[in-house]
Coordinates of C-alpha atoms and ligand atoms in Angstrom, one line a residue:
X1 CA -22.6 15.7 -15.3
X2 CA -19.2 14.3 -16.3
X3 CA -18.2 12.4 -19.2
X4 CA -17.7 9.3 -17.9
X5 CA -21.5 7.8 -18.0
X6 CA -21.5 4.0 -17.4
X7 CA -21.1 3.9 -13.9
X8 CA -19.8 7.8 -13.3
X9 CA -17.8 8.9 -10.1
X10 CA -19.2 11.0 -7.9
X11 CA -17.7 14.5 -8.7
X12 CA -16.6 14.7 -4.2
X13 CA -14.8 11.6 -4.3
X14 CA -12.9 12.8 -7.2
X15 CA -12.3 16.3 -5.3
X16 CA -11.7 14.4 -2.2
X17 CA -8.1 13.6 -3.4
X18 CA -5.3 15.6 -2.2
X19 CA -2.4 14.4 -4.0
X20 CA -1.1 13.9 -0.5
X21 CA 0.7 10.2 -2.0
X22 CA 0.5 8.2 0.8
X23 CA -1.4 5.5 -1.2
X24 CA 2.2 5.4 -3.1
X25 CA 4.2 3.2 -1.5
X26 CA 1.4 0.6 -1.0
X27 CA 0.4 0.4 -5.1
X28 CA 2.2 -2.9 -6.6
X29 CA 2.3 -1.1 -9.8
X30 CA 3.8 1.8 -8.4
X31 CA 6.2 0.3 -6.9
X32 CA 7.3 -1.9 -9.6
X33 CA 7.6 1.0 -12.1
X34 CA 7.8 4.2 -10.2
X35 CA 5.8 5.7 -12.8
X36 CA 3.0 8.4 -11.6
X37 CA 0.4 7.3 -14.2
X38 CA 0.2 3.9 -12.3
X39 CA -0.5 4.8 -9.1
X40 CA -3.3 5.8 -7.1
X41 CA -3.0 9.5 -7.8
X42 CA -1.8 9.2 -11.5
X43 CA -4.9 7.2 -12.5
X44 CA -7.2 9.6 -10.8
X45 CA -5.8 12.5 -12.3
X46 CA -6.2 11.0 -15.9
X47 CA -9.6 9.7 -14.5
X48 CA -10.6 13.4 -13.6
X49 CA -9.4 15.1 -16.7
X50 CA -11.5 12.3 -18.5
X51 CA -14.4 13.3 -16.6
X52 CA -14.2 17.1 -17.1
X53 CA -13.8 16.2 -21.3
X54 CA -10.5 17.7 -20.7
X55 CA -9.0 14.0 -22.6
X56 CA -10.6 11.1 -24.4
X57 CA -10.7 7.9 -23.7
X58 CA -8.4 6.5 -26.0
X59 CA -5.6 3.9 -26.1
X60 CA -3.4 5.3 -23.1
X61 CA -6.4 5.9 -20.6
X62 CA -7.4 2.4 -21.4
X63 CA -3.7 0.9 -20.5
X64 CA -3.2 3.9 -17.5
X65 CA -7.0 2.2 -16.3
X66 CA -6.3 -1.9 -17.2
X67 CA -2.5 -2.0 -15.5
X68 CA -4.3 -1.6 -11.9
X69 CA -4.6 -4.6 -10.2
X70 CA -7.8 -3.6 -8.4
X71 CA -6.6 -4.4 -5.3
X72 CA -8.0 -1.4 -3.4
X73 CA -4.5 -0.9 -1.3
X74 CA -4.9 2.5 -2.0
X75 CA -8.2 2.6 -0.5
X76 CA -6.9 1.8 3.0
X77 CA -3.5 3.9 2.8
X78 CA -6.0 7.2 1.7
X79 CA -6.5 9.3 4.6
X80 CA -9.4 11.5 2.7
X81 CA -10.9 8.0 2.4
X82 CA -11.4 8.5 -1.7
X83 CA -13.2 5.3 -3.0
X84 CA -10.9 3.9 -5.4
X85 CA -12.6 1.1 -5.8
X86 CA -15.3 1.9 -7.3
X87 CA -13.9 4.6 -9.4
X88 CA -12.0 2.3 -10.7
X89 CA -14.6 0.3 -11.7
X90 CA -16.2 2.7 -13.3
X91 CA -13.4 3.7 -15.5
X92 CA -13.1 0.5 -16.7
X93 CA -16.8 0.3 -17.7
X94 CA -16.2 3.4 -19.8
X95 CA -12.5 2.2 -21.4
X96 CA -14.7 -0.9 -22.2
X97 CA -17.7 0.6 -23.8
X98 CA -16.1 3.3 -25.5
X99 CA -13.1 1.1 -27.3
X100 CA -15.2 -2.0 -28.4
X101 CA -12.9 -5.0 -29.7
X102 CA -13.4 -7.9 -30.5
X103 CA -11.0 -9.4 -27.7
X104 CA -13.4 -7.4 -25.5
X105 CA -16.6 -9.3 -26.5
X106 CA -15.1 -12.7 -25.8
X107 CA -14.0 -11.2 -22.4
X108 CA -18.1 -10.2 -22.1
X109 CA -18.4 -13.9 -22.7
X110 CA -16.4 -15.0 -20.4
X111 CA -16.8 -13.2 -17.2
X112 CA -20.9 -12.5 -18.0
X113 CA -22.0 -16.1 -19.1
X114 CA -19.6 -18.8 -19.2
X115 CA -19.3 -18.2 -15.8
X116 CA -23.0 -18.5 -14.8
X117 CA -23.3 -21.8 -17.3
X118 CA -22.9 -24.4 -14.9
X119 CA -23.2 -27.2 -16.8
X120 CA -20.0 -26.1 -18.5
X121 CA -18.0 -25.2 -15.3
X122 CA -18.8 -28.8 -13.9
X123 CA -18.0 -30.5 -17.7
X124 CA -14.4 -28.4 -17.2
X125 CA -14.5 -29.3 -14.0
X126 CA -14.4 -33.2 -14.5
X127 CA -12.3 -32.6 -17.5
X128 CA -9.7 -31.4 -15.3
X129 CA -10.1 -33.4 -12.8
X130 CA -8.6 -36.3 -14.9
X131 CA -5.9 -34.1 -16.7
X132 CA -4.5 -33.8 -13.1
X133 CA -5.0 -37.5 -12.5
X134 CA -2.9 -37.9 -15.6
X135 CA -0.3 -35.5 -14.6
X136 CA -1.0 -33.0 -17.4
X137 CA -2.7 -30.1 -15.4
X138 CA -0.7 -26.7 -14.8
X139 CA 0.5 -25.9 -11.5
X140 CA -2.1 -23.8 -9.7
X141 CA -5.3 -26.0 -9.3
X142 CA -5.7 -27.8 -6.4
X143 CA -6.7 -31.2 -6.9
X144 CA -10.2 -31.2 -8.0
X145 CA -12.1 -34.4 -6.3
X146 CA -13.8 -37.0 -8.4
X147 CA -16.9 -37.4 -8.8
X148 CA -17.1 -33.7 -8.7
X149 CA -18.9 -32.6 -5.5
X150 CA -21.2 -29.9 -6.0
X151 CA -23.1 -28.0 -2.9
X152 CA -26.0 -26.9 -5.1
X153 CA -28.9 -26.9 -3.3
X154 CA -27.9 -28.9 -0.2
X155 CA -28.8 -28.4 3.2
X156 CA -27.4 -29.6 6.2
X157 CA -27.1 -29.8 10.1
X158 CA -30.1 -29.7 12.2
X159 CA -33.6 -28.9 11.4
X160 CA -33.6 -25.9 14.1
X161 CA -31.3 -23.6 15.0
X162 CA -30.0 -20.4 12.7
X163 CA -29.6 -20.2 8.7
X164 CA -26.6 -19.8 7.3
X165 CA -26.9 -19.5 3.3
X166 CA -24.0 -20.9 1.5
X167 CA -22.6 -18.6 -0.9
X168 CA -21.4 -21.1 -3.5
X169 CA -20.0 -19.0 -6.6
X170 CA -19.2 -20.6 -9.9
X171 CA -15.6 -21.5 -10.2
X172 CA -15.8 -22.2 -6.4
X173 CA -18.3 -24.7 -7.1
X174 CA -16.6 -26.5 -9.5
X175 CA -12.9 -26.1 -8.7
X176 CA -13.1 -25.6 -4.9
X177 CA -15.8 -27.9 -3.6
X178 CA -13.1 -28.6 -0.6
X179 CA -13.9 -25.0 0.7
X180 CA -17.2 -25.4 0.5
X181 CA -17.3 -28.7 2.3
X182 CA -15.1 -27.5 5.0
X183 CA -17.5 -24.6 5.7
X184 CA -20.2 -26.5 6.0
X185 CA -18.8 -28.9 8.7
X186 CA -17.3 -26.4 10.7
X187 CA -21.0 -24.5 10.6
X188 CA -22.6 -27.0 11.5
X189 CA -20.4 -27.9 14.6
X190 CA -21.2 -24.5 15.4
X191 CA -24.9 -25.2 15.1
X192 CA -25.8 -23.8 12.2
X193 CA -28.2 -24.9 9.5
X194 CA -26.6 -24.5 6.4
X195 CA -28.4 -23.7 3.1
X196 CA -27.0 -23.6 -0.3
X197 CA -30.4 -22.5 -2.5
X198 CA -29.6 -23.5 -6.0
X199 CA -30.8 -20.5 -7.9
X200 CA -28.6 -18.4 -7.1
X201 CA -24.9 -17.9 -9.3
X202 CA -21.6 -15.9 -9.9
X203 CA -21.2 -13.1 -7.6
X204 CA -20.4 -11.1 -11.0
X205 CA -17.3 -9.2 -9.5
X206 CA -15.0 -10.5 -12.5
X207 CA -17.5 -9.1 -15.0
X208 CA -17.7 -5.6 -12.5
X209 CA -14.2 -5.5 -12.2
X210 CA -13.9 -6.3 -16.0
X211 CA -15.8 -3.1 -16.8
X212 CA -19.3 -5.3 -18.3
X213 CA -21.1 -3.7 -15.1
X214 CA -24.5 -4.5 -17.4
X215 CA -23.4 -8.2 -16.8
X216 CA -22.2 -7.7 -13.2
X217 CA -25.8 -6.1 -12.5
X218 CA -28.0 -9.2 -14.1
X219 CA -26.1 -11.7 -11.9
X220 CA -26.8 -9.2 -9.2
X221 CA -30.1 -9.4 -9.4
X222 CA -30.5 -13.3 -9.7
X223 CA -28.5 -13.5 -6.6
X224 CA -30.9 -10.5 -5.1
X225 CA -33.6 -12.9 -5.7
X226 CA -32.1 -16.0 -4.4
X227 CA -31.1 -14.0 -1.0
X228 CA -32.8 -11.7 -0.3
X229 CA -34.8 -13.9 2.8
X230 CA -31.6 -15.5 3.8
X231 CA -30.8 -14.4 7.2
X232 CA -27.2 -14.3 6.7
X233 CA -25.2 -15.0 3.5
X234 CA -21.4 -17.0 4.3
X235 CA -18.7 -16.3 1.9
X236 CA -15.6 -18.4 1.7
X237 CA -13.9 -16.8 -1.1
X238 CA -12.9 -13.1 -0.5
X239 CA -13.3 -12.0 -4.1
X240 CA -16.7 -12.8 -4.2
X241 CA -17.6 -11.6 -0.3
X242 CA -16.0 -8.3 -1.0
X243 CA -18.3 -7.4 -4.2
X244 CA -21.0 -9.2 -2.9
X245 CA -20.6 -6.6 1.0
X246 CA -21.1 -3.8 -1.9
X247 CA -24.7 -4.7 -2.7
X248 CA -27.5 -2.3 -2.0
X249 CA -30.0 -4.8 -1.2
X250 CA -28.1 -7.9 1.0
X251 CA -24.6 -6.6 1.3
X252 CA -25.6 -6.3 4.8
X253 CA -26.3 -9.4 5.4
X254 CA -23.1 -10.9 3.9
X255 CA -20.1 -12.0 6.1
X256 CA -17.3 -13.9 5.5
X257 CA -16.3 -17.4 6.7
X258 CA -14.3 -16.4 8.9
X259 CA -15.9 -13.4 10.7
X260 CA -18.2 -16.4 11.6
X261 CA -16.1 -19.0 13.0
X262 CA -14.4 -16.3 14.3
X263 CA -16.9 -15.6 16.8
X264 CA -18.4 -19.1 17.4
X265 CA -14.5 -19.8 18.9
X266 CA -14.9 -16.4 20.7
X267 CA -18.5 -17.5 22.2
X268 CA -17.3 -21.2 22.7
X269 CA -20.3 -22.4 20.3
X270 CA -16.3 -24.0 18.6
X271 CA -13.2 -25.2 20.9
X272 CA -10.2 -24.1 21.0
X273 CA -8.5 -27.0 19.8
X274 CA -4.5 -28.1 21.1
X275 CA -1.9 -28.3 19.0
X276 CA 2.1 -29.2 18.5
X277 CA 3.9 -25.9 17.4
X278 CA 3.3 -26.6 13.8
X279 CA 3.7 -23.3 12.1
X280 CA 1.2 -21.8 9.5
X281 CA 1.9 -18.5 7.3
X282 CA -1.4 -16.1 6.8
X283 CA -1.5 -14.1 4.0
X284 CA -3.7 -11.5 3.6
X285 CA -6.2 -11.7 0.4
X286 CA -6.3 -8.1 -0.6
X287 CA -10.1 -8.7 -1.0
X288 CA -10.4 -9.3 2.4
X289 CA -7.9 -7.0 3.9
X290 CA -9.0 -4.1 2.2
X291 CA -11.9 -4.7 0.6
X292 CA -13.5 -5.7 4.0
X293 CA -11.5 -4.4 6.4
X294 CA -10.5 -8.1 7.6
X295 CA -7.4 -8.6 9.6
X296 CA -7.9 -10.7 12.5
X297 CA -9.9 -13.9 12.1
X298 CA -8.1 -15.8 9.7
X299 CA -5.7 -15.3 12.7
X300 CA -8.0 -16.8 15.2
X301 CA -9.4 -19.5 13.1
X302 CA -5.8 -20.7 12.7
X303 CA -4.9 -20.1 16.4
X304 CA -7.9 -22.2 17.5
X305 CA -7.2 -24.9 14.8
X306 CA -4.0 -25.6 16.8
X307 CA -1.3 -23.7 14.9
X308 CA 1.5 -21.1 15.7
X309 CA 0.8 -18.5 13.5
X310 CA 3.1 -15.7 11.9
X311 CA 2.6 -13.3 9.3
X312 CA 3.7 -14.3 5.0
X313 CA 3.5 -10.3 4.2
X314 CA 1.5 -8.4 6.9
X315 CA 1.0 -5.1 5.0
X316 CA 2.8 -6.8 1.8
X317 CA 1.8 -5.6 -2.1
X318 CA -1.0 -7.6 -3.7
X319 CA 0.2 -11.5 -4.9
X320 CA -0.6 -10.6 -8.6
X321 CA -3.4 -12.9 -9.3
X322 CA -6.5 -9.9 -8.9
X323 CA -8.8 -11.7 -11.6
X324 CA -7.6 -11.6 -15.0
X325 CA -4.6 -9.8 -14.0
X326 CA -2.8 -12.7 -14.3
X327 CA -3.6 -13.3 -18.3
X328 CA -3.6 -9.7 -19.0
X329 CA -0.3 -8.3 -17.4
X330 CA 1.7 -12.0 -17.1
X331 CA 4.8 -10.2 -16.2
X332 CA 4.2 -8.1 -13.9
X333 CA 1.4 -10.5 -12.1
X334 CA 4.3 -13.1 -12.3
X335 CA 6.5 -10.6 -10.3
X336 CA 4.1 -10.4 -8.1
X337 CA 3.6 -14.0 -7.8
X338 CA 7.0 -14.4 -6.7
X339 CA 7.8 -12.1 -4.3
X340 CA 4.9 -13.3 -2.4
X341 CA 6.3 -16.7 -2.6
X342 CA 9.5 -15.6 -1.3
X343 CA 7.7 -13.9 1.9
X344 CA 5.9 -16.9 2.5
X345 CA 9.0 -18.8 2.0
X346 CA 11.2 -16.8 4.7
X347 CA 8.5 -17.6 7.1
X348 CA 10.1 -21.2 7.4
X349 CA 6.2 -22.4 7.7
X350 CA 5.7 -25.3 4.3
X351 CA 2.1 -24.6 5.4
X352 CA 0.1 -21.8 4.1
X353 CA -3.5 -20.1 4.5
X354 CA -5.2 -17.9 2.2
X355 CA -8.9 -17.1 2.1
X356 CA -9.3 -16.5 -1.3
X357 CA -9.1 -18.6 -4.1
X358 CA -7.3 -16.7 -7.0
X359 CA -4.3 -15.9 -4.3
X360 CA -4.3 -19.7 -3.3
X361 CA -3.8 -20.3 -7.6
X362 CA -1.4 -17.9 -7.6
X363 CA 0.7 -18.6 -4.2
X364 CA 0.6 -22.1 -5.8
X365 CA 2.1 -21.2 -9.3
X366 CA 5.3 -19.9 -7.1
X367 CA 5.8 -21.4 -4.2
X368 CA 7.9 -25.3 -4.7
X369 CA 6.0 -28.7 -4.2
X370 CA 6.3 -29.3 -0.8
X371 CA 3.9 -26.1 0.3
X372 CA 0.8 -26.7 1.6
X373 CA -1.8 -24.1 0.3
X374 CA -5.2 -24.3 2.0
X375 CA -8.3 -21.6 3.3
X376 CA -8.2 -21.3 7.1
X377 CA -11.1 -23.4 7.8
X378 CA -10.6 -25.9 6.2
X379 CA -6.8 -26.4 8.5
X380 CA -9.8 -25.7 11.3
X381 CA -12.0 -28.1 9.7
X382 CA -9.1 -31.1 9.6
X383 CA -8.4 -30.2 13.1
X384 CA -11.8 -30.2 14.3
X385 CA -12.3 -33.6 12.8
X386 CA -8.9 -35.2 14.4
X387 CA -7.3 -35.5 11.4
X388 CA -3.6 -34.3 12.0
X389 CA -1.7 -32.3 9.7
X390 CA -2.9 -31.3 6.2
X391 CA -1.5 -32.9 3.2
X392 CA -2.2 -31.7 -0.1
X393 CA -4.7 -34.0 -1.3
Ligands
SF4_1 S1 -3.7 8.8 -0.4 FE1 -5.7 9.4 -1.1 S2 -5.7 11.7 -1.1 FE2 -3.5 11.0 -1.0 S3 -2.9 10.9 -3.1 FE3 -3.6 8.9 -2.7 S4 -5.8 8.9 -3.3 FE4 -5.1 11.1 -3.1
SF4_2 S1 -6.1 -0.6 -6.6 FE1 -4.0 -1.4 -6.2 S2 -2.9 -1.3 -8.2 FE2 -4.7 0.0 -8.4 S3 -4.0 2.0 -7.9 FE3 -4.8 1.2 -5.9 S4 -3.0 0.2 -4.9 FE4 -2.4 0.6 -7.1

C-alpha cells in the first residue's frame, strides 16, 4: 500500500505514465509557466514519490497539487490513457487531510454544506437578485429572475411517455433557474416527462475536487437515494454531469442535456428549425470535452436552433474558472479568463454558448457588455418557442 490513504491511486495508473509529455502543450498551467512541476507529468512524479514515502506532503506538494486546474486536458492528450483525474483528486484529499488549517475548514463548510442548505442558496439567491436590480452586483451572474424560480420537485409534460429526472444542483437552482427551465421545455417538446424529485442535492464535485471526498461521498449517497429508480438522469451543467458519469451506482444512467436533444433532432422527435445566418461561438466546457468525451452536440443543438456555428477555441486551454480556481489562483485564472475572451472575441459572433455554468461566469467576467452568454438549449429553447434572437435578459 502507498502512502497516500484517503482516496489512494492505483499503483498501474501511476506506472502507466511514460513521461512521453504529450499532455504538455495542452496543460494551462504549463503553458503559462513552462515549469515541469505544473504539468501533467511534474505533478505525477511528485505524486508517485509521495506515494512510495519517498517525500512528505508538506507545503510544496500542497501548492505543486492546488495550482492544477482540474481540467482533465491531460487526460485526453495521454496516450497510456493515465487517469489524472482522479489521481488528482486524490492528492488533494491527502494535501487536505494531512495540512489541516483553519482556511481549510471554512472551505469544508462551504463546498460540504452551505452548498446542500438550500434555504440559504435561495435567501442569497433573492438577495442578489435585487443587488443586480440595483446595479450593484459584479459582473459574472446572469440576471437572476424574481421571484426566484425553483424546479424542486416539479413535474411536467405528459402523464405517459419516458422519465427524464431533472438533475437540479444547488447553485444551479438558485442562480440558473433559466437553464433549468429551458431544459424542461425543450424535453418536453421532445416528449418527455420531466421529473425533478426534491430530495435529492449538490452533485458534491466542488467538495471532491476540493479534496473533502468524506463530504463529496455523503452527498453521493443522498443523490444515490434520490436516483437510483430514475430511468435516466439529465444534466445541464457539465461540472456536475461529469462527477455525477463517475458514480458507481447511476453514473450510467446520467447524460447530459445535450446528448439528449441531440438525438431527439437526430430522430425528428425535435425540428430542425430555419434560421438567418446569425453567428454563435461554442466553447468547449472542459467538463464536457474531456470529462465526458462531448464534442459534437452542443454543435447540433445550435445548428438546429437556427445558427451558423464556428468554433471560440476548439482544442483551446481551460477558461480559468474550474471551481474555486478562480478565488484561489486569481491571476492566473484571470489569464485564463481573458484569453478565452479574446478567442471568442476573434470569432466576430457577440453571441456565445457554453454548457457549463462556472465557464459562462467566467466568459462573462471578460468578455465586454454587448456579448450574449447562454447554454445551448436554451438559444434552442428561444428558437423553438419563436422568439428571435436572444437578448440578455
Ligand atoms: S501524456 Fe500521459 S504518459 Fe505522457 S507524460 Fe503525460 S501523463 Fe505521462
Ligand atoms: S488537469 Fe489540467 S491543469 Fe491539471 S495537470 Fe492536467 S491539463 Fe494541467
Amino acid at each position: 500500500m502507498g502512502w497516500i490513504t484517503v482516496l489512494p491511486p492505483e499503483r498501474v495508473d501511476l506506472d502507466s505514465c511514460v513521461t512521453c509529455g504529450l499532455c504538455l502543450p495542452v496543460c494551462p498551467t504549463y503553458r503559462l509557466t513552462g515549469d515541469e512541476t505544473a504539468s501533467p507529468r511534474g505533478r505525477l512524479a511528485a505524486i508517485d514519490a509521495v506515494d512510495q514515502g519517498i517525500a512528505p506532503v508538506d507545503e510544496r506538494f500542497g501548492e505543486i497539487i492546488d495550482f492544477c486546474l482540474q481540467c482533465r486536458a491531460c487526460e485526453t492528450a495521454c496516450p497510456s490513457l493515465v487517469p489524472f483525474g482522479r489521481i488528482i483528486e486524490g492528492a488533494t484529499a491527502e494535501v487536505r487531510a494531512q495540512t489541516p488549517s483553519v482556511e481549510g475548514r471554512l472551505r469544508r463548510f462551504g463546498v460540504t454544506t452551505a452548498l446542500r442548505t438550500i434555504p440559504l442558496l435561495r435567501s442569497g439567491a433573492i438577495a442578489l437578485g435585487l443587488l443586480q436590480r440595483l446595479g450593484l452586483a459584479s459582473r459574472g451572474l446572469r440576471t437572476i429572475p424574481l421571484p426566484e424560480r425553483s424546479a424542486r420537485g416539479g413535474s411536467w409534460g405528459p402523464g405517459e411517455g419516458p422519465v427524464a429526472t431533472l438533475f437540479i444542483g444547488c447553485v444551479a437552482d438558485a442562480w440558473f433557474s433559466d437553464i433549468h427551465q429551458a431544459t424542461i421545455e425543450v424535453l418536453v417538446a421532445a416528449g418527455y416527462r420531466v421529473e425533478a424529485p426534491s430530495s435529492q442535492t449538490c452533485c458534491g464535485a466542488l467538495a471532491a475536487h476540493d479534496g473533502f471526498i468524506d463530504g463529496a461521498e455523503k452527498m453521493a449517497e443522498q443523490n444515490r437515494a434520490a436516483l437510483r429508480d430514475a430511468e435516466v438522469v439529465v444534466v445541464d451543467v457539465a461540472g456536475c454531469g461529469a462527477h455525477l458519469k463517475d458514480d458507481p451506482e447511476f453514473g450510467h444512467k446520467v447524460l447530459d442535456v445535450t446528448q439528449v436533444v441531440a438525438e431527439a433532432i437526430d430522430d425528428g422527435r425535435l425540428p430542425v428549425l430555419e434560421g438567418n445566418g446569425e453567428l454563435v461561438a461554442v466553447q468547449d466546457p472542459c467538463h464536457l470535452e474531456h470529462g465526458q468525451g462531448i464534442i459534437e452536440q452542443p454543435r447540433t443543438v445550435l445548428w438546429a436552433a437556427g445558427y451558423d456555428v464556428v468554433d471560440a477555441d476548439r482544442g483551446g486551454l481551460c477558461c480559468g474558472a474550474a471551481g474555486t480556481y478562480l478565488v484561489d489562483h486569481p491571476d492566473t485564472s484571470s489569464e485564463l479568463g481573458r484569453r478565452k475572451a479574446t478567442a471568442v472575441a476573434n470569432t466576430g459572433a457577440t453571441l456565445v454558448a457554453s454548457a457549463n455554468a462556472g465557464c459562462e461566469m467566467q466568459l462573462r467576467r471578460f468578455l465586454d457588455d454587448g456579448y450574449v452568454v447562454r447554454h445551448p438549449v436554451e438559444i434552442y429553447a428561444s428558437s423553438l418557442a419563436g422568439e428571435g434572437h436572444m437578448s440578455d435578459d
